[in-house]
Short mmCIF file of C-alpha atoms and ligand atoms in Angstrom, two decimals:
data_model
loop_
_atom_site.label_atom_id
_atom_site.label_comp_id
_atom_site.label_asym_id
_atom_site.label_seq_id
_atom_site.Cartn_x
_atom_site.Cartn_y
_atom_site.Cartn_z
CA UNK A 1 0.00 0.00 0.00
CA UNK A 2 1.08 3.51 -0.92
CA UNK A 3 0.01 7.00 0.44
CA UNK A 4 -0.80 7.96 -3.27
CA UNK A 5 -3.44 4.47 -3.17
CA UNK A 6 -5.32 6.25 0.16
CA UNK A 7 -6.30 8.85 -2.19
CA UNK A 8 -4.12 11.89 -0.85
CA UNK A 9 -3.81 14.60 -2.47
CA UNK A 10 -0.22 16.26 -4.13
CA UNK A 11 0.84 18.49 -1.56
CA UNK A 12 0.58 16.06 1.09
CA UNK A 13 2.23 13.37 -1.09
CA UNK A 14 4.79 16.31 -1.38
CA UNK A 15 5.63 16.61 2.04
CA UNK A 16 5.56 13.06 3.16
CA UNK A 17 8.23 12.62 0.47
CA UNK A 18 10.03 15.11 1.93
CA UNK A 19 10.04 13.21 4.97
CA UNK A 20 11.21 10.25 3.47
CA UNK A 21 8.02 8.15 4.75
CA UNK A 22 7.70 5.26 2.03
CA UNK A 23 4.28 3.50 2.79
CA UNK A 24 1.79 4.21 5.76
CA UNK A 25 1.78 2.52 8.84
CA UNK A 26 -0.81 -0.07 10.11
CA UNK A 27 -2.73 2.57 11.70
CA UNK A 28 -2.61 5.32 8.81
CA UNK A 29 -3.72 2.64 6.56
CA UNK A 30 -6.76 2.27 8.16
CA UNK A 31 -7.74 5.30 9.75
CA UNK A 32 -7.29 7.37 6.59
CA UNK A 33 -9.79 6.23 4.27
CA UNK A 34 -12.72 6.66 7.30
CA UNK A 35 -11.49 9.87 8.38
CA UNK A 36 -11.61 10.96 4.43
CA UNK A 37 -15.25 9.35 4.44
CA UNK A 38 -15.71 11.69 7.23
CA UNK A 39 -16.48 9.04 9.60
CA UNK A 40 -16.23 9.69 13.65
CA UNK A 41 -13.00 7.40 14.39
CA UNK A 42 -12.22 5.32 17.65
CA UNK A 43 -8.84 4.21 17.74
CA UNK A 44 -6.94 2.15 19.94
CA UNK A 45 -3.43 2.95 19.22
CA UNK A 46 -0.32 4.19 21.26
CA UNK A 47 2.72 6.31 20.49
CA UNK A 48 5.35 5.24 17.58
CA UNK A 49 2.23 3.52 15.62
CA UNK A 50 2.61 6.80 13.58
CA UNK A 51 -0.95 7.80 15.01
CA UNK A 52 -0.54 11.38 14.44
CA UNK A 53 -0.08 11.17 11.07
CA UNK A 54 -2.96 9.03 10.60
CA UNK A 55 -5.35 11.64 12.05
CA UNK A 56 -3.34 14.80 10.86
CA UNK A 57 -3.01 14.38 7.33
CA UNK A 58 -6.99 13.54 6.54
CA UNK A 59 -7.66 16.80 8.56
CA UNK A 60 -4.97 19.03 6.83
CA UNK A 61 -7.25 17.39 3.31
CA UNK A 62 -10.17 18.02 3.84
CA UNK A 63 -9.17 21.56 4.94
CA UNK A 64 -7.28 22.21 1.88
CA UNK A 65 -10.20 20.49 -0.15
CA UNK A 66 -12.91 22.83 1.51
CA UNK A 67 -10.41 26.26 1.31
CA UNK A 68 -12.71 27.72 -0.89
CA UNK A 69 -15.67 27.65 1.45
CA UNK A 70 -13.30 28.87 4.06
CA UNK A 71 -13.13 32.71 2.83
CA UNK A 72 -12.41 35.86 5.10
CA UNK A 73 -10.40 35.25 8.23
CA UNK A 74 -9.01 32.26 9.49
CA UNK A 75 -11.11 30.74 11.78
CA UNK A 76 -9.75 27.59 14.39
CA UNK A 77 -11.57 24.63 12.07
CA UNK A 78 -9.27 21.43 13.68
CA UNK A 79 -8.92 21.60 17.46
CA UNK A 80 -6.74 18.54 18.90
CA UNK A 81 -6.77 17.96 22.96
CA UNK A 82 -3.39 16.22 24.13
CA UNK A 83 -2.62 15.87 27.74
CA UNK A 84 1.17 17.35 28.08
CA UNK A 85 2.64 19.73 26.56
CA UNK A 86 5.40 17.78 25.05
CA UNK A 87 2.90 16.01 23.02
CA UNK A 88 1.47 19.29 22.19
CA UNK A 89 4.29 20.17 20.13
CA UNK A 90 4.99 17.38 18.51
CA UNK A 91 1.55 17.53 17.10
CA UNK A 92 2.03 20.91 16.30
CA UNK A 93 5.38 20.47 14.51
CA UNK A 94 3.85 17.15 12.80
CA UNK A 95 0.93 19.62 11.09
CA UNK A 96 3.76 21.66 10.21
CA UNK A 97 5.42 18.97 8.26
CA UNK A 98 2.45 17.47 6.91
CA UNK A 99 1.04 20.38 5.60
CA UNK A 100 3.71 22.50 4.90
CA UNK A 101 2.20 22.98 1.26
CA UNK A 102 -1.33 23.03 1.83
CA UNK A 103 -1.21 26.92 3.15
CA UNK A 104 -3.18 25.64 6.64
CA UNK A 105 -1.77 27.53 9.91
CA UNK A 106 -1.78 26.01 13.35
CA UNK A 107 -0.67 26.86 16.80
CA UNK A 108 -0.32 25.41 19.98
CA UNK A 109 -0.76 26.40 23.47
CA UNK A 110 0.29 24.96 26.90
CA UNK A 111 -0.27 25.79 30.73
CA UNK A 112 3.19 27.09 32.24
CA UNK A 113 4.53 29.67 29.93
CA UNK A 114 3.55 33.07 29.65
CA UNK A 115 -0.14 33.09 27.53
CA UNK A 116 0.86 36.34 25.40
CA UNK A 117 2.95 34.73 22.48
CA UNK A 118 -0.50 32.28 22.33
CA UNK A 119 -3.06 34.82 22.13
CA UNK A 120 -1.26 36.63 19.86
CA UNK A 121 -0.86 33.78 17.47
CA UNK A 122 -4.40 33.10 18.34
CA UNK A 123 -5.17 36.47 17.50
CA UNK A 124 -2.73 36.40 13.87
CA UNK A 125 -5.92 34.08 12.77
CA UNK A 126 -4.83 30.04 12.72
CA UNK A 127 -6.91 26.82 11.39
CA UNK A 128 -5.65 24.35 13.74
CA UNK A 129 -5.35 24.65 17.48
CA UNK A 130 -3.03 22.25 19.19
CA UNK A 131 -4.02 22.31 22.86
CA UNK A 132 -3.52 21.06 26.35
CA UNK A 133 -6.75 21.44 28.14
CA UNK A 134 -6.12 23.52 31.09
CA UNK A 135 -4.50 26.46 29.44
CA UNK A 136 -7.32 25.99 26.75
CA UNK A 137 -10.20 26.32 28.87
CA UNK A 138 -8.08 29.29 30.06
CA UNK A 139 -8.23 30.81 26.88
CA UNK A 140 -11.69 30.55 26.00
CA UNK A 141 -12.48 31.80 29.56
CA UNK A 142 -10.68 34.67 28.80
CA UNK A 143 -12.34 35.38 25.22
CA UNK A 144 -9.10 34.18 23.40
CA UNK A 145 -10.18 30.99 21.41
CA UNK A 146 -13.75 30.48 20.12
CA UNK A 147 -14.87 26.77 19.19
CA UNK A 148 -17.93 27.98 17.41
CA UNK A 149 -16.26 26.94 13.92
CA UNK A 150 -14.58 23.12 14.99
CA UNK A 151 -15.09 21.05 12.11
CA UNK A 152 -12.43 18.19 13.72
CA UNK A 153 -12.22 17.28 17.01
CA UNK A 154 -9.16 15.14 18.22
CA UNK A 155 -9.25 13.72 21.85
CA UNK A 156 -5.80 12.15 21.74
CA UNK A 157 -3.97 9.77 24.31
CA UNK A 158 -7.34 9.93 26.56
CA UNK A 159 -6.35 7.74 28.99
CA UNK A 160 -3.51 9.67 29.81
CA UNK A 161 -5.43 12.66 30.02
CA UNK A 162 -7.78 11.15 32.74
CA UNK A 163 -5.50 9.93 34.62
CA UNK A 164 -4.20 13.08 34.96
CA UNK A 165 -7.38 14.41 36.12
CA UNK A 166 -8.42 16.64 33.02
CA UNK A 167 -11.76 14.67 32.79
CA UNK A 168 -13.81 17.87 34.25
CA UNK A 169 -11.48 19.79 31.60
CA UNK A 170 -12.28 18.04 28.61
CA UNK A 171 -16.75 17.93 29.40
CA UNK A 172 -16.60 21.85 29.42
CA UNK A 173 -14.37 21.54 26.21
CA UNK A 174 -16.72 19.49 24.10
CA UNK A 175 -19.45 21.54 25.97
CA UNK A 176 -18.41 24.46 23.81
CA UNK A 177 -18.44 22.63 20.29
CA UNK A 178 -20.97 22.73 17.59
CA UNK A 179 -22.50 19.27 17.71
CA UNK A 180 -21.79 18.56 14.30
CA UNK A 181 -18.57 17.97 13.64
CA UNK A 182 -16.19 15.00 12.75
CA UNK A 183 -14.88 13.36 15.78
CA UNK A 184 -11.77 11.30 17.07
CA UNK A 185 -10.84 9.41 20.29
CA UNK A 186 -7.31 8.00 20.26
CA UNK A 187 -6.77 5.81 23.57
CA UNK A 188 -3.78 2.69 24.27
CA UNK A 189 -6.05 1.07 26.45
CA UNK A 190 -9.96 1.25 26.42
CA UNK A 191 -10.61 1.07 30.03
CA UNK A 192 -14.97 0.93 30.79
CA UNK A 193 -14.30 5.07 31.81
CA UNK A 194 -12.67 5.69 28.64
CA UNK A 195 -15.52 3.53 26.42
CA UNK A 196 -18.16 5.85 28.50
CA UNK A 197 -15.83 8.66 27.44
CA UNK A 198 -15.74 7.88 23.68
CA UNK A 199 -19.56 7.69 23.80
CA UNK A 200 -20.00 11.05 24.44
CA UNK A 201 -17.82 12.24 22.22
CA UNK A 202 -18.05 9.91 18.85
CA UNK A 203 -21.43 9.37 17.01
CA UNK A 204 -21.06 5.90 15.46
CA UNK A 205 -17.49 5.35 15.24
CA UNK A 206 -15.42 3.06 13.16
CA UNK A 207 -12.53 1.23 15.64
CA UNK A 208 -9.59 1.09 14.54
CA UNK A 209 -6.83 -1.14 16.72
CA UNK A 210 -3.33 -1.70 16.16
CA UNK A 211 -1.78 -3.91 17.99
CA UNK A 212 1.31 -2.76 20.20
CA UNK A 213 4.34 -2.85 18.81
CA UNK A 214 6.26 -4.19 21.47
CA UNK A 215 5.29 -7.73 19.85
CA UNK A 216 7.87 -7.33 17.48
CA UNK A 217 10.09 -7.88 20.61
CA UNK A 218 8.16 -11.36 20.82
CA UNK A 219 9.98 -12.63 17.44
CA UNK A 220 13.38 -11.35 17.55
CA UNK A 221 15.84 -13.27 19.64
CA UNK A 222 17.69 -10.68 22.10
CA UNK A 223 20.96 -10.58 23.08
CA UNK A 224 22.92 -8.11 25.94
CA UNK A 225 26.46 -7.42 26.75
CA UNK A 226 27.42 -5.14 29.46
CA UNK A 227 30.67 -3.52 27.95
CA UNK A 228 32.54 -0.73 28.40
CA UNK A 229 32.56 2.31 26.26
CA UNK A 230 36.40 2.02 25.10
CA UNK A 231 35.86 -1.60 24.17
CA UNK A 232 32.67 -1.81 22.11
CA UNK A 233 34.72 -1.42 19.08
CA UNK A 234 36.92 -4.59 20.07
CA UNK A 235 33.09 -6.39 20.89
CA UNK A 236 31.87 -5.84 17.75
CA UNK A 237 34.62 -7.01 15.42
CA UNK A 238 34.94 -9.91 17.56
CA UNK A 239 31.47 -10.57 17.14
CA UNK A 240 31.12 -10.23 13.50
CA UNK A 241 34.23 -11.91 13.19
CA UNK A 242 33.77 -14.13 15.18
CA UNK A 243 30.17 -15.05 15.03
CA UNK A 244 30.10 -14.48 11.39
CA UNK A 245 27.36 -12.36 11.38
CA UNK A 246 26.04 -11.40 8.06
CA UNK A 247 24.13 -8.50 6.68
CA UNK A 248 24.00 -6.32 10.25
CA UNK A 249 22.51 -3.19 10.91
CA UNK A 250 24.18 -1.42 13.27
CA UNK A 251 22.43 1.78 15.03
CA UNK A 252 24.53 4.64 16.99
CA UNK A 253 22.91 7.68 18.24
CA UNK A 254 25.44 10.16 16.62
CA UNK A 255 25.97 10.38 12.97
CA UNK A 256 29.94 10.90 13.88
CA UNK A 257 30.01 7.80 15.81
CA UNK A 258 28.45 6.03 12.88
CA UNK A 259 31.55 7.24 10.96
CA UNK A 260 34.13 6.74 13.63
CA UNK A 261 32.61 2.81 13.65
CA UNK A 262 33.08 2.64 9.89
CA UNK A 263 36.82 3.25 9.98
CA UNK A 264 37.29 0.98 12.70
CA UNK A 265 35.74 -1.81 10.79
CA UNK A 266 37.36 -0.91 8.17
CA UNK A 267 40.56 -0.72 9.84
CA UNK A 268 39.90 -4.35 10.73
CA UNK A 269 39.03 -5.46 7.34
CA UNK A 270 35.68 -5.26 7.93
CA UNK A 271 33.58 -4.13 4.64
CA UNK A 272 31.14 -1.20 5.88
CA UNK A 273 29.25 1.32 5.29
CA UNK A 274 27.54 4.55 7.32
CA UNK A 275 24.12 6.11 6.42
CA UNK A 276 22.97 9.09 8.12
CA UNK A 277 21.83 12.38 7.07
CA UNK A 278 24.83 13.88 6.47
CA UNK A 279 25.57 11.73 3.07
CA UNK A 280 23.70 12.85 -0.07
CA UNK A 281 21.04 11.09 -1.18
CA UNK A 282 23.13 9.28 -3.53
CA UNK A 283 25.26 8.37 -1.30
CA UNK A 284 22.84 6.52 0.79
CA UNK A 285 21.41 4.84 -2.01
CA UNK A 286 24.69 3.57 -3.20
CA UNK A 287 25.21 2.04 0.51
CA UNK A 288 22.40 1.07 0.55
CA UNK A 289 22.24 -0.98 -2.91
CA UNK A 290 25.70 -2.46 -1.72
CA UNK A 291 24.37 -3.58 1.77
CA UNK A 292 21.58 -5.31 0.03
CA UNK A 293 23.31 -6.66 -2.40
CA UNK A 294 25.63 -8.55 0.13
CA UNK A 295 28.57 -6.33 -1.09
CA UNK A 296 28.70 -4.59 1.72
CA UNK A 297 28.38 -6.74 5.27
CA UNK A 298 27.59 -4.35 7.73
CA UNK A 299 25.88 -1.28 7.40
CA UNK A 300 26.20 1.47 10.07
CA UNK A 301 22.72 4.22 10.54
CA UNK A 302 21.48 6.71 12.91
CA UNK A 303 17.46 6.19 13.71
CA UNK A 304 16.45 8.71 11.37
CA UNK A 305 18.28 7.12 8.65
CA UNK A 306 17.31 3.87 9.28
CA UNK A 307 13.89 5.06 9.04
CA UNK A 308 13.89 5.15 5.84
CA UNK A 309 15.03 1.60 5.13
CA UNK A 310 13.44 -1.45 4.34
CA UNK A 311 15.72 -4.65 4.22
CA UNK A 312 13.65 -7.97 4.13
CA UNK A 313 16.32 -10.36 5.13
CA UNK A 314 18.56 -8.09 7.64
CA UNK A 315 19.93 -11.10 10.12
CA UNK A 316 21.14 -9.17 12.88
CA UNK A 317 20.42 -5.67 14.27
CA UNK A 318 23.58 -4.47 16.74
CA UNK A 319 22.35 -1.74 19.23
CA UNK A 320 25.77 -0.24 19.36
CA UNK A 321 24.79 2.44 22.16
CA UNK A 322 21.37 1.72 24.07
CA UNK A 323 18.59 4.40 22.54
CA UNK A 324 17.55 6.88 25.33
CA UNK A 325 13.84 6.38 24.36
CA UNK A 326 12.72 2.95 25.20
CA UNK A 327 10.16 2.62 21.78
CA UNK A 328 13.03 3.58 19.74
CA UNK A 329 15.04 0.05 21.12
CA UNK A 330 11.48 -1.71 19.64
CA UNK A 331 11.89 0.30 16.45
CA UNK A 332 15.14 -0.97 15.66
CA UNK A 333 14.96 -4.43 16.68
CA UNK A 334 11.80 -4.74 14.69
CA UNK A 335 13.96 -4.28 11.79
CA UNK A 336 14.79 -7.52 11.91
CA UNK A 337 12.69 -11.12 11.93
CA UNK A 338 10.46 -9.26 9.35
CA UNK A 339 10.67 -11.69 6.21
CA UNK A 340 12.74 -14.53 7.82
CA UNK A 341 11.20 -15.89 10.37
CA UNK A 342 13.69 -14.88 13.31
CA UNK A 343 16.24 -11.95 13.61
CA UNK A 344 19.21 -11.28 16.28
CA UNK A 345 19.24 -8.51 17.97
CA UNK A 346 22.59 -7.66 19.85
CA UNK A 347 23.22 -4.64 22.48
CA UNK A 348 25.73 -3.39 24.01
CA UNK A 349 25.37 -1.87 27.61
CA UNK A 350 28.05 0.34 29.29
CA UNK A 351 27.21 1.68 32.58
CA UNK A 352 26.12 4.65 31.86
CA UNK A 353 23.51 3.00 29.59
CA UNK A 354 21.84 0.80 32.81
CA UNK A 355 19.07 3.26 33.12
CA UNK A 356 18.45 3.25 29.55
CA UNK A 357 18.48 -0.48 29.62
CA UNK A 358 15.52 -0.35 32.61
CA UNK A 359 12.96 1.71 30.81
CA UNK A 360 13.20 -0.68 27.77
CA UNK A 361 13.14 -3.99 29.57
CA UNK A 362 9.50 -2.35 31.21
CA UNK A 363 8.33 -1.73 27.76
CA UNK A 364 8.99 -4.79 26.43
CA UNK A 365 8.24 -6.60 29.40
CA UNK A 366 10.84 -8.70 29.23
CA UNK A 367 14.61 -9.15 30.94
CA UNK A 368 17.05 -9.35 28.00
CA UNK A 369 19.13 -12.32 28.70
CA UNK A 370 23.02 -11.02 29.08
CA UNK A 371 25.98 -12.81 27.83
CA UNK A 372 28.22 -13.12 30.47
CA UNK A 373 31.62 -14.65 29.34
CA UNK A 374 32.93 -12.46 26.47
CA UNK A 375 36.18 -11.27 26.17
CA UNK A 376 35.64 -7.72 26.62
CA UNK A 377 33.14 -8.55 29.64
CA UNK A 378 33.61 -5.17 31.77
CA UNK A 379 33.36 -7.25 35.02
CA UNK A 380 29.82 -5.79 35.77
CA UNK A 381 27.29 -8.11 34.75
CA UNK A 382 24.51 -6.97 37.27
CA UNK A 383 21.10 -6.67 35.51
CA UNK A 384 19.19 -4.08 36.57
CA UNK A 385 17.06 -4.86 39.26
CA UNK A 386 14.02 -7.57 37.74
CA UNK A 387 11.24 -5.29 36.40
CA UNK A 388 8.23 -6.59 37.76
CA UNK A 389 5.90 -9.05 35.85
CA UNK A 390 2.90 -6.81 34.36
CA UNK A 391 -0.22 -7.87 33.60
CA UNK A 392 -1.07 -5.30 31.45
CA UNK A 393 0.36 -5.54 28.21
CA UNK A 394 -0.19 -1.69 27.26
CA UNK A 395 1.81 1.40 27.27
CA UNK A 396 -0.07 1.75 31.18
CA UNK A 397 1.83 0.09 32.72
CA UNK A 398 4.83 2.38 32.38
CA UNK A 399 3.26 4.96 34.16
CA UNK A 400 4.96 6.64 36.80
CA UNK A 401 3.40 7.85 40.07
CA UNK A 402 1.95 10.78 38.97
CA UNK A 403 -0.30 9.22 36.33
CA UNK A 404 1.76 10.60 33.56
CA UNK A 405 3.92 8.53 31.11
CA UNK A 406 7.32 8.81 31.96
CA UNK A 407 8.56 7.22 28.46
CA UNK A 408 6.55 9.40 26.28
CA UNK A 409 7.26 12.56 29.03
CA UNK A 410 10.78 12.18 28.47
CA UNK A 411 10.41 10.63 24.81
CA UNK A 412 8.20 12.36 22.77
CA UNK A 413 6.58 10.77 20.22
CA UNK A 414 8.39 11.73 17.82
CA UNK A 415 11.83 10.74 18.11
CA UNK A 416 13.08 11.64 14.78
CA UNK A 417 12.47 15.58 15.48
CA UNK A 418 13.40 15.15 19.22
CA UNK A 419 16.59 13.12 19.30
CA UNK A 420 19.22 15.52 18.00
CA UNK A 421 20.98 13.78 15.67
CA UNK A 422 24.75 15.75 16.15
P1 AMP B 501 3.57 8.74 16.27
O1 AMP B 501 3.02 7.40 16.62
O2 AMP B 501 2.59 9.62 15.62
O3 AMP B 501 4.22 9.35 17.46
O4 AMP B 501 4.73 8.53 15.18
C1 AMP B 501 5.91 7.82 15.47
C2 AMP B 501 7.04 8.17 14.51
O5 AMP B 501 6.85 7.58 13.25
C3 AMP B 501 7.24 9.64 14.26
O6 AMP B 501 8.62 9.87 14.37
C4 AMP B 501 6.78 9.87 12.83
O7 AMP B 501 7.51 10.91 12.23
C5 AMP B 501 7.10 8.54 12.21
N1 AMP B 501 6.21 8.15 11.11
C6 AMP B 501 4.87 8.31 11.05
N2 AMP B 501 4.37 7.79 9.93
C7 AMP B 501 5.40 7.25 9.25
C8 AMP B 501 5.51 6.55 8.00
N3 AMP B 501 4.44 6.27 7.26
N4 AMP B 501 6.74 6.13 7.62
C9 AMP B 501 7.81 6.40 8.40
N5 AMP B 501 7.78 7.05 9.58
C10 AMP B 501 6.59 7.47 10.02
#
C-alpha cells in the first residue's frame, strides 16, 4: 500500500516525500480512508504507531479540499486535545510537516509559559489549534479561542489525560463545540471510563486497533552485553568476526560515531558502510544498494536514517549504544525477523547506559538475557534490578506515580524531530 493508493492529495504526497516516509503505517492505513469518508473514528493505538499522522493528514485534506468555502479570516476549524505539553508540540510540529504545502496555519498552546505569544498567534488568525486542556479552557475563559467553527475534534492519548485528572477539563471543552462535527478518540487502552468517554464524544465510530508494537520484541531473539565504552569497538569485530554475522545493521545515536565505527571496521578489514543524514542522497542509495546486495556486510545508521530503510532479510540488528527512548530500542529491533522468520538482535550496555536499559526492559516486558563470558566482559554483569511481571500488556503500565507517562514525558513521540541527531 502507498500514500498515493489512500487517495491523498499532491501536496501532502509532497511533504511526506520530503520526509522520506515510504508507505503508511498499520494505523494510517486504516484510519485514513474513514477519516476521508468523514467518519467519527475510535482508535486504539499508542505512540510510535505513527498515530498522528494518521489523524493529521486527513484533517490538513479536507481543509485544503474545503479552502474555498473557508473565505475571510481564518477561523480555528481542527482543534486537537493532548494531555502534556510535550505532546502538544509534537503535534504541532507534525501539522507543520504534513502540511507544509497546503497553506493551513496552526498553533499550539500549553499551561506554564507566559499566555501572550498564544493569544497573539491566536489572535494572527490560525486553522488548527493544538491544545492542552487547562490552558485551553483558560483561553476561552478569557475570550481568546472560540470553538464555534470546529469542524475536527481530536481527543488524543485519553487515557492519559484522565489519569491526569483533566476529565472535568475536557466535558466543558466538548461543551463548547458545535455538535456537528467530525470526531476522534485516540486511547492505548480502552478502560470501561474511557468507552463511557468515547460515547459522548463519537457518534457511530469506526474502531480502529493496532496492535502494540512491542510484539515485534516477541519474534526477535535478544541478546545483551554489558561492555565498556572504550571496548565496544573490540566487541563488535569480535562478534562479526567471530560469530560471522552477516548482513548487520548497526544503530549509533550520533551520525559521527556512525563514521568513527566505519573506519574501525574498516581498519579491521571489515567491509562497511555509514548512512545518516549527512551523506547525499546518492550516497545513501549507493550504501544502501551495496548492503543489500551482500557487497557490503555491515551497514552502520542513525534512527532517522534507518527510518527510511526497508531490508527484508537483515539477520542481525547491533544496538551499538542503548537508545535513550525505550520505543526507539522496539523500532530498531523490529527491523529484523520481518521476512525470515527470526532476527538477532545484539546490544551493548556500558554503565552509563543501565538506566536506559531499565525503561526498555518495562516496555517490552521482558529481561534481556546477558551474555556473560565475552572477552571484553567489563566485570559488571549486574542486571538491573528484575522489572516486575505486568499484567497489562499496554503502554499503562509504564506509568509513573503521577499518572503521567514517563517514556513518552521524556520521549516524545516523535523521536526523529526530538533526538538531535549531532
Ligand atoms: P507517532 O506514533 O505519531 O508518534 O509517530 C511515530 C514516529 O513515526 C514519528 O517519528 C513519525 O515521524 C514517524 N512516522 C509516522 N508515519 C510514518 C511513516 N508512514 N513512515 C515512516 N515514519 C513514520
Amino acid at each position: 500500500m502507498t500514500f498515493k493508493e489512500l487517495a491523498l492529495i499532491d501536496p501532502i504526497l509532497r511533504a511526506l516525500q520530503d520526509e522520506g516516509y515510504t508507505q503508511p503505517t498499520p494505523i494510517q492505513e486504516q484510519s485514513i480512508p474513514i477519516l476521508l469518508n468523514g467518519k467519527d473514528l475510535l482508535g486504539c493505538a499508542q505512540t510510535g504507531t505513527g498515530k498522528t499522522a494518521a489523524f493529521a493528514i486527513p484533517i490538513l485534506q479536507k481543509m485544503y479540499l474545503d479552502r474555498h468555502q473557508n473565505t475571510g479570516p481564518r477561523k480555528i476549524r481542527a482543534l486537537v486535545v493532548t494531555p502534556t505539553r510535550e505532546l502538544a508540540i509534537q503535534i504541532s510540529e507534525s501539522f507543520s510537516v504534513y502540511g507544509k504545502y497546503t497553506g493551513i496555519k496552526n498553533t499550539v498552546v500549553f499551561g506554564g509559559v507566559n499566555q501572550n505569544p498564544q493569544t497573539t498567534a491566536l489572535r494572527h488568525g490560525i486553522d488548527v489549534l493544538i491544545a492542552t486542556p487547562g490552558r485551553l479552557l483558560d483561553l476561552m475563559n478569557q475570550g481568546f479561542v472560540s470553538l464555534k467553527e470546529i469542524q475536527y475534534l481530536v481527543l488524543d492519548e485519553a487515557d492519559r489525560m484522565l489519569d491526569m485528572g483533566f476529565i472535568h477539563d475536557i466535558r466543558k471543552i466538548i461543551a463548547k463545540l458545535p455538535a456537528k462535527r467530525q470526531s476522534l478518540f485516540f486511547s492505548a487502552t480502552m478502560a470501561p471510563e474511557i468507552v463511557a468517554l468515547s460515547e459522548k464524544i463519537l457518534g457511530r465510530p469506526e474502531k480502529v486497533t493496532v496492535k502494540p508494537e512491542q510484539t515485534t520484541a516477541e519474534k526477535v531473539a535478544q541478546t545483551l552485553y554489558f561492555v565498556s565504552k572504550k571496548d565496544k569497538p573490540k566487541l563488535l569485530i569480535h562478534l562479526l568476526k567471530k560469530e560471522s554475522l552477516d548482513s548487520t545493521l548497526v544503530f549509533t545515536r550520533t551520525k559521527h560515531g556512525a563514521d568513527k565505527i566505519v573506519r574501525i571496521l574498516s581498519k579491521a578489514g571489515i567491509n562497511a558502510n555509514a548512512i545518516h543524514g549527512n551523506k547525499s542522497q546518492n550516497a545513501r542509495q549507493k550504501a544502501l544498494g551495496d548492503f543489500k546486495s551482500g557487497s557490503t556486510q555491515v551497514m552502520i545508521a542513525t534512527d532517522i536514517a534507518a527510518r527510511g530503510i526497508d531490508i527484508d532479510d537483515l539477520a542481525t540488528v547491533v544496538n551499538y549504544d542503548i537508545p535513550n527512548i525505550p520505543e526507539t530500542y522496539v523500532h530498531r529491533i523490529g527491523r529484523t525477523g520481518r521476512a525470515s522468520a527470526s532476527g538477532i538482535a545484539i546490544s551493548f550496555c556500558d554503565a552509563e547506559e543501565k538506566a536506559y536499559l531499565k525503561d526498555i526492559q518495562k516496555l517490552i516486558q521482558q529481561n534481556i538475557p546477558a551474555i556473560k563470558e565475552h572477552p571484553y566482559s567489563d566485570g559488571c554483569n549486574d542486571l538491573p534490578e528484575p522489572t516486575e511481571k505486568q499484567s497489562n500488556n499496554s503502554f499503562k503500565s509504564t506509568r509513573n506515580s503521577q499518572g503521567g507517562n514517563k517514556n513518552a514525558l521524556r520521549n516524545p513521540r516523535n523521536p526523529r524531530r526530538s533526538q538531535k541527531q549531532v
